[in-house]
Amino acid sequence: MLLECDPGAEHNLGMKTRSRWLLLVLLVLATVIQAAEPVAPPQPLDLPGLHNVFQIGEQLYSGSGPESDAAFQALAKLGIKTVLSVDGATPDVERARRHGLRYVHVPIGYDSVPRGAALQIAQAVRELPQPIYIHCHHGKHRGPAAAAIARLCQDERCQVDDALRIMQQAGTDPRYAGLFRSVREFRRPSEQELQQLAGPLPAAVVAQGVKQQMVAIDHAWSELQQIRAAGWKTPTDHPDLVPQQVSLQLVESFRELHRLPLDKPRDATYREWCAASLQSAEQLDLAVRTSAMTNVLEERYRVVLEQCSRCHTKYRD
Ligand code: HEC
């Protein structure tokens, strides 16, 4: 009996060892496969009231700003829990709440995603209920840049190229060089950096005033003046001033001015002049982008400049 049992017991033991080995090999294989699995590219989605919507991760979406009940309803139906706006406009927190959604507001410009804002995005991805929907105004430039950073924070497997693909797929204009640079140079925050963040994330930051927007306009304008002084080319001592990037920043800062709620009572002419200066900036940008003749550039530059002065004479000075 004993003799018969022993080989069996040994055989059992052998089986056990072997299956343990098998399990271990399978586990290692699964980990390797998971690590090698490519990060899924962004998937376009069609949602009512929204455009440029993409699913960019299991728990992450990006697209345009919701401006109607239909849009908020579509987000709620999709299962979204948190809406993260990087737009300058103050979000409609109340309407979102009626649809069971909470808002977080981290306004950024078209020139970069500053480190402070990137850390807030990291904090949102880490702490807030998911899935998260990230938006700017049209879901094309600032939103996808923020979403790329969110994705890098959320998923260790996500590489810089995967993150940049989010922007390319959303159609981010390569002339927003600062947005691309912010994603390319983004470092995942350390535990310590995240812990140093002050308090909870704001649901709504008060929109910038005309004064702050003028500072942005003035910044782009003075860069353009340097480009003009260099014969409408990148000044040799300022390789970062690329004409068609700077003229686009000027357009965007006039567009934001145009979108601002009025902080003082103003008449219809003021509104008209805001619209007109946006149009002139667009005309100037077009001339820069298409390398128009110097006399065309000069003429369009002069039109914008005249609009600065006429508006200041009536509404500022
Ligand atoms: C449609 C009207 C309008 C146009 C166009 C306009 N501005 Fe202004 N700007 C204002 C008003 C109004 C203020 C005063 C804002 C305040 O102090 O509340 C102002 C203020 C400023 C300031 C002072 C900001 C500060 O720190 O107090 C600067 C600089 C400026 N504008 C630059 C420009 C430049 C450069 C242009 C053209 C490229 C321009 N603006 C075009 C309306 C305009």
XYZ file of C-alpha atoms and ligand atoms in Angstrom:
360
model
C 0.000 0.000 0.000
C 2.663 2.394 1.100
C 4.755 1.648 -1.944
C 1.769 2.294 -4.147
C 0.889 5.537 -2.387
C 4.310 7.112 -2.404
C 4.734 7.522 -6.175
C 1.230 8.991 -6.259
C 2.059 11.521 -3.564
C 5.238 12.428 -5.370
C 3.313 12.764 -8.595
C 0.781 15.049 -6.838
C 3.565 17.128 -5.427
C 5.135 17.375 -8.884
C 1.815 18.495 -10.325
C 1.445 21.161 -7.656
C 4.927 22.541 -8.224
C 4.395 22.487 -11.936
C 1.050 24.289 -11.767
C 2.550 26.888 -9.451
C 5.260 27.465 -12.015
C 2.668 27.652 -14.738
C 0.696 30.221 -12.741
C 3.805 32.291 -12.156
C 4.727 32.209 -15.853
C 1.185 33.224 -16.779
C 1.268 36.084 -14.286
C 4.562 37.370 -15.628
C 3.264 37.031 -19.187
C 0.081 38.921 -18.330
C 2.113 41.761 -16.822
C 4.430 41.898 -19.831
C 1.481 41.870 -22.246
C -0.288 44.581 -20.277
C 2.817 46.749 -20.236
C 3.364 46.249 -23.950
C -0.287 46.894 -24.840
C -0.385 50.120 -26.807
C -2.326 53.026 -25.320
C -5.594 53.164 -27.255
C -5.860 56.182 -29.590
C -8.616 58.755 -28.912
C -12.058 57.689 -30.148
C -14.392 60.339 -31.629
C -17.935 60.442 -30.196
C -21.100 62.082 -31.464
C -22.993 63.804 -28.650
C -25.908 66.252 -28.946
C -25.000 69.895 -28.294
C -21.249 69.190 -28.268
C -18.506 68.956 -30.855
C -14.929 67.671 -31.092
C -15.724 65.049 -28.442
C -13.192 62.251 -27.941
C -12.876 59.434 -25.469
C -9.192 59.514 -24.666
C -9.015 57.029 -21.817
C -11.301 54.673 -19.940
C -12.275 57.485 -17.571
C -11.380 60.540 -19.621
C -13.127 62.538 -22.340
C -12.439 65.863 -24.021
C -14.541 68.157 -26.199
C -16.289 71.524 -26.545
C -17.936 73.446 -23.713
C -21.506 72.403 -22.834
C -23.814 75.397 -23.387
C -27.284 73.834 -23.427
C -29.354 71.460 -21.312
C -29.101 68.938 -24.131
C -25.301 69.026 -23.858
C -25.248 68.611 -20.071
C -27.806 65.832 -20.377
C -25.632 64.037 -22.929
C -22.661 64.216 -20.551
C -24.723 62.894 -17.642
C -26.019 60.049 -19.828
C -22.461 59.167 -20.796
C -21.812 58.681 -17.081
C -19.606 61.760 -16.603
C -19.220 62.750 -12.945
C -16.834 65.708 -13.119
C -16.539 68.456 -15.741
C -13.161 70.211 -15.878
C -13.106 73.519 -17.769
C -9.860 75.165 -18.882
C -11.796 77.909 -20.702
C -11.592 81.532 -19.571
C -15.377 81.928 -19.268
C -16.993 81.266 -15.897
C -18.715 77.854 -16.089
C -22.450 77.382 -15.534
C -22.005 75.545 -12.239
C -25.691 75.666 -11.342
C -26.912 74.111 -14.553
C -24.272 71.384 -14.296
C -25.411 70.628 -10.761
C -29.003 70.216 -11.934
C -27.730 67.453 -14.199
C -25.816 65.798 -11.378
C -22.410 67.028 -12.562
C -19.787 68.880 -10.590
C -17.515 71.518 -12.083
C -13.835 72.302 -11.634
C -12.392 75.403 -13.295
C -8.710 75.779 -14.201
C -8.605 78.626 -16.773
C -5.558 78.698 -19.073
C -4.512 80.800 -22.086
C -3.402 79.772 -25.560
C 0.278 80.322 -24.818
C 0.983 77.441 -22.396
C -0.300 75.211 -19.622
C 1.469 76.803 -16.631
C 2.867 74.391 -14.008
C 0.288 75.541 -11.428
C -2.585 74.697 -13.774
C -0.999 71.357 -14.724
C -0.764 70.459 -11.034
C -4.434 71.309 -10.546
C -5.298 69.080 -13.506
C -3.227 66.298 -11.899
C -5.054 66.850 -8.619
C -8.456 66.696 -10.360
C -7.614 63.426 -12.107
C -6.421 61.952 -8.850
C -9.112 63.071 -6.430
C -12.367 63.756 -8.226
C -15.114 61.321 -9.207
C -14.578 59.849 -12.675
C -15.202 59.740 -15.596
C -14.020 63.306 -16.232
C -14.957 65.499 -19.203
C -12.352 68.165 -20.024
C -13.350 71.139 -22.157
C -12.316 74.601 -23.366
C -14.534 76.606 -25.746
C -14.418 74.573 -28.966
C -12.511 71.548 -27.693
C -9.690 71.998 -30.178
C -6.664 73.623 -28.586
C -6.551 74.299 -24.843
C -8.877 71.418 -23.869
C -6.924 68.715 -25.718
C -3.646 70.081 -24.263
C -5.124 69.806 -20.751
C -6.527 66.369 -21.596
C -3.085 65.235 -22.776
C -1.634 66.262 -19.426
C -4.490 64.583 -17.556
C -3.830 61.386 -19.496
C -0.114 61.478 -18.651
C -1.020 61.843 -14.963
C -3.671 59.173 -15.037
C -1.818 56.397 -16.829
C 1.860 55.554 -16.309
C 1.907 53.665 -19.609
C 0.975 56.798 -21.526
C 4.057 58.211 -23.256
C 4.555 61.764 -24.481
C 3.852 60.648 -28.066
C 0.509 59.128 -27.020
C -0.363 62.385 -25.277
C 0.618 64.500 -28.295
C -1.551 62.262 -30.466
C -4.582 63.461 -28.451
C -3.867 67.015 -29.595
C -3.149 66.001 -33.184
C -6.365 64.001 -33.392
C -8.428 66.851 -31.935
C -6.927 69.106 -34.611
C -4.918 71.403 -32.337
C -3.229 73.992 -34.556
C 0.577 73.439 -34.497
C 0.927 77.246 -34.259
C -0.056 76.967 -30.571
C 3.553 75.988 -30.015
C 3.380 76.794 -26.292
C 0.550 74.299 -25.725
C 2.480 71.548 -27.499
C 5.639 72.476 -25.599
C 3.826 72.261 -22.247
C 2.739 68.695 -23.039
C 6.114 67.671 -24.462
C 7.984 68.982 -21.430
C 5.456 67.914 -18.798
C 6.896 66.066 -15.799
C 4.543 63.925 -13.724
C 4.230 65.636 -10.335
C 5.894 64.114 -7.299
C 3.900 63.081 -4.265
C 5.373 66.047 -2.432
C 4.328 68.528 -5.127
C 0.766 67.239 -5.033
C 0.619 67.474 -1.270
C 1.744 71.083 -1.370
C -1.296 72.069 -3.416
C -3.482 74.456 -1.500
C -6.971 73.241 -0.705
C -9.845 72.055 -2.844
C -10.169 72.844 -6.540
C -12.441 75.801 -7.401
C -15.770 75.136 -9.151
C -15.608 78.517 -10.887
C -12.942 81.185 -11.130
C -14.300 84.675 -11.825
C -13.710 85.530 -15.482
C -10.825 87.887 -16.224
C -11.700 91.551 -16.470
C -11.064 93.795 -19.489
C -7.950 95.084 -17.767
C -6.320 91.648 -17.473
C -7.306 90.782 -21.036
C -5.655 94.030 -22.192
C -2.448 92.898 -20.537
C -2.565 89.737 -22.694
C -3.354 91.808 -25.823
C -0.536 94.194 -25.012
C 1.907 91.312 -24.508
C 1.157 89.810 -27.934
C 1.182 93.298 -29.477
C 4.623 94.189 -28.164
C 5.988 90.856 -29.430
C 4.495 91.654 -32.820
C 6.178 95.061 -32.739
C 9.544 93.351 -32.301
C 8.773 91.064 -35.246
C 7.766 94.093 -37.332
C 11.009 95.844 -36.423
C 12.896 92.786 -37.720
C 11.194 93.115 -41.116
C 8.251 90.823 -40.242
C 10.641 88.000 -39.413
C 11.772 86.242 -36.234
C 14.272 88.666 -34.635
C 17.734 87.085 -34.526
C 18.071 87.799 -30.807
C 14.577 86.377 -30.137
C 14.281 82.941 -31.772
C 11.107 82.259 -29.767
C 9.134 84.983 -31.569
C 7.732 83.097 -34.554
C 5.546 85.555 -36.545
C 2.614 83.259 -37.247
C 2.539 82.019 -33.648
C 2.528 85.541 -32.225
C -0.132 86.853 -34.637
C -2.342 83.924 -33.613
C -1.882 84.772 -29.919
C -3.033 88.316 -30.738
C -6.163 86.950 -32.435
C -6.937 84.684 -29.476
C -6.537 87.470 -26.939
C -8.954 89.677 -28.943
C -11.341 86.726 -29.204
C -11.286 86.320 -25.416
C -11.922 90.088 -25.061
C -14.916 89.704 -27.350
C -16.280 86.809 -25.246
C -15.845 88.580 -21.905
C -18.933 89.554 -19.967
C -18.876 93.348 -19.544
C -17.489 94.449 -16.201
C -18.771 98.019 -16.694
C -21.873 99.314 -18.442
C -20.871 99.882 -22.079
C -22.819 100.918 -25.152
C -23.362 99.018 -28.395
C -20.444 100.816 -30.064
C -18.013 99.259 -27.585
C -19.273 95.786 -28.512
C -18.994 96.652 -32.206
C -15.442 97.851 -31.770
C -14.489 94.676 -29.914
C -15.822 92.644 -32.842
C -14.091 94.925 -35.363
C -10.717 94.670 -33.638
C -11.012 90.864 -33.583
C -11.663 90.944 -37.323
C -8.711 93.221 -38.006
C -6.450 90.985 -35.914
C -7.642 88.008 -37.966
C -6.854 89.885 -41.189
C -3.396 90.685 -39.913
C -2.889 87.053 -38.865
C -3.947 85.892 -42.335
C -1.408 88.212 -43.938
C 1.344 86.965 -41.602
C 0.414 83.336 -42.161
C 0.449 83.656 -45.938
C 3.671 85.731 -45.916
C 1.938 88.650 -47.602
C 3.890 91.581 -49.061
C 5.284 94.056 -46.565
C 2.905 96.827 -47.650
C -0.109 94.546 -46.923
C 1.329 93.628 -43.527
C 2.002 97.285 -42.735
C -1.517 98.313 -43.759
C -3.199 95.647 -41.612
C -0.915 96.420 -38.697
C -1.928 100.079 -38.946
C -5.657 99.181 -38.904
C -5.269 97.208 -35.653
C -3.208 99.989 -34.090
C -5.817 102.603 -34.990
C -8.455 100.481 -33.308
C -6.405 100.311 -30.096
C -6.251 104.112 -29.970
C -9.823 104.891 -30.971
C -11.201 102.539 -28.309
C -8.850 103.878 -25.636
C -9.766 107.467 -26.486
C -13.459 106.799 -26.006
C -13.504 104.113 -23.308
C -10.309 104.290 -21.329
C -8.607 107.645 -21.208
C -12.687 97.721 -28.022
C -11.897 98.518 -27.108
C -10.429 98.309 -26.986
C -9.510 97.947 -27.945
C -9.748 97.595 -29.396
C -8.228 97.913 -27.291
N -8.351 98.267 -25.965
Fe -6.836 98.355 -24.612
N -8.158 98.935 -23.174
C -9.517 99.119 -23.359
C -10.131 99.511 -22.114
C -11.600 99.776 -21.868
C -9.077 99.589 -21.147
C -9.188 99.958 -19.678
C -9.455 98.692 -18.860
C -9.626 98.944 -17.356
O -8.722 99.551 -16.769
O -10.637 98.486 -16.827
C -7.844 99.218 -21.858
C -6.597 99.133 -21.272
C -5.430 98.839 -21.918
C -4.131 98.763 -21.305
C -3.824 99.062 -19.855
C -3.926 97.780 -19.042
C -3.630 98.000 -17.554
O -2.759 97.282 -17.038
O -4.291 98.844 -16.958
C -3.230 98.406 -22.276
C -1.730 98.202 -22.110
C -3.969 98.232 -23.514
N -5.309 98.483 -23.253
C -3.416 97.833 -24.720
C -4.124 97.701 -25.900
C -3.529 97.412 -27.187
C -2.040 97.250 -27.437
C -4.551 97.321 -28.084
C -4.481 97.053 -29.549
C -3.585 96.045 -30.049
C -5.788 97.572 -27.351
N -5.486 97.796 -26.049
C -7.049 97.545 -27.933
C -10.213 98.923 -24.543
C -9.670 98.541 -25.752
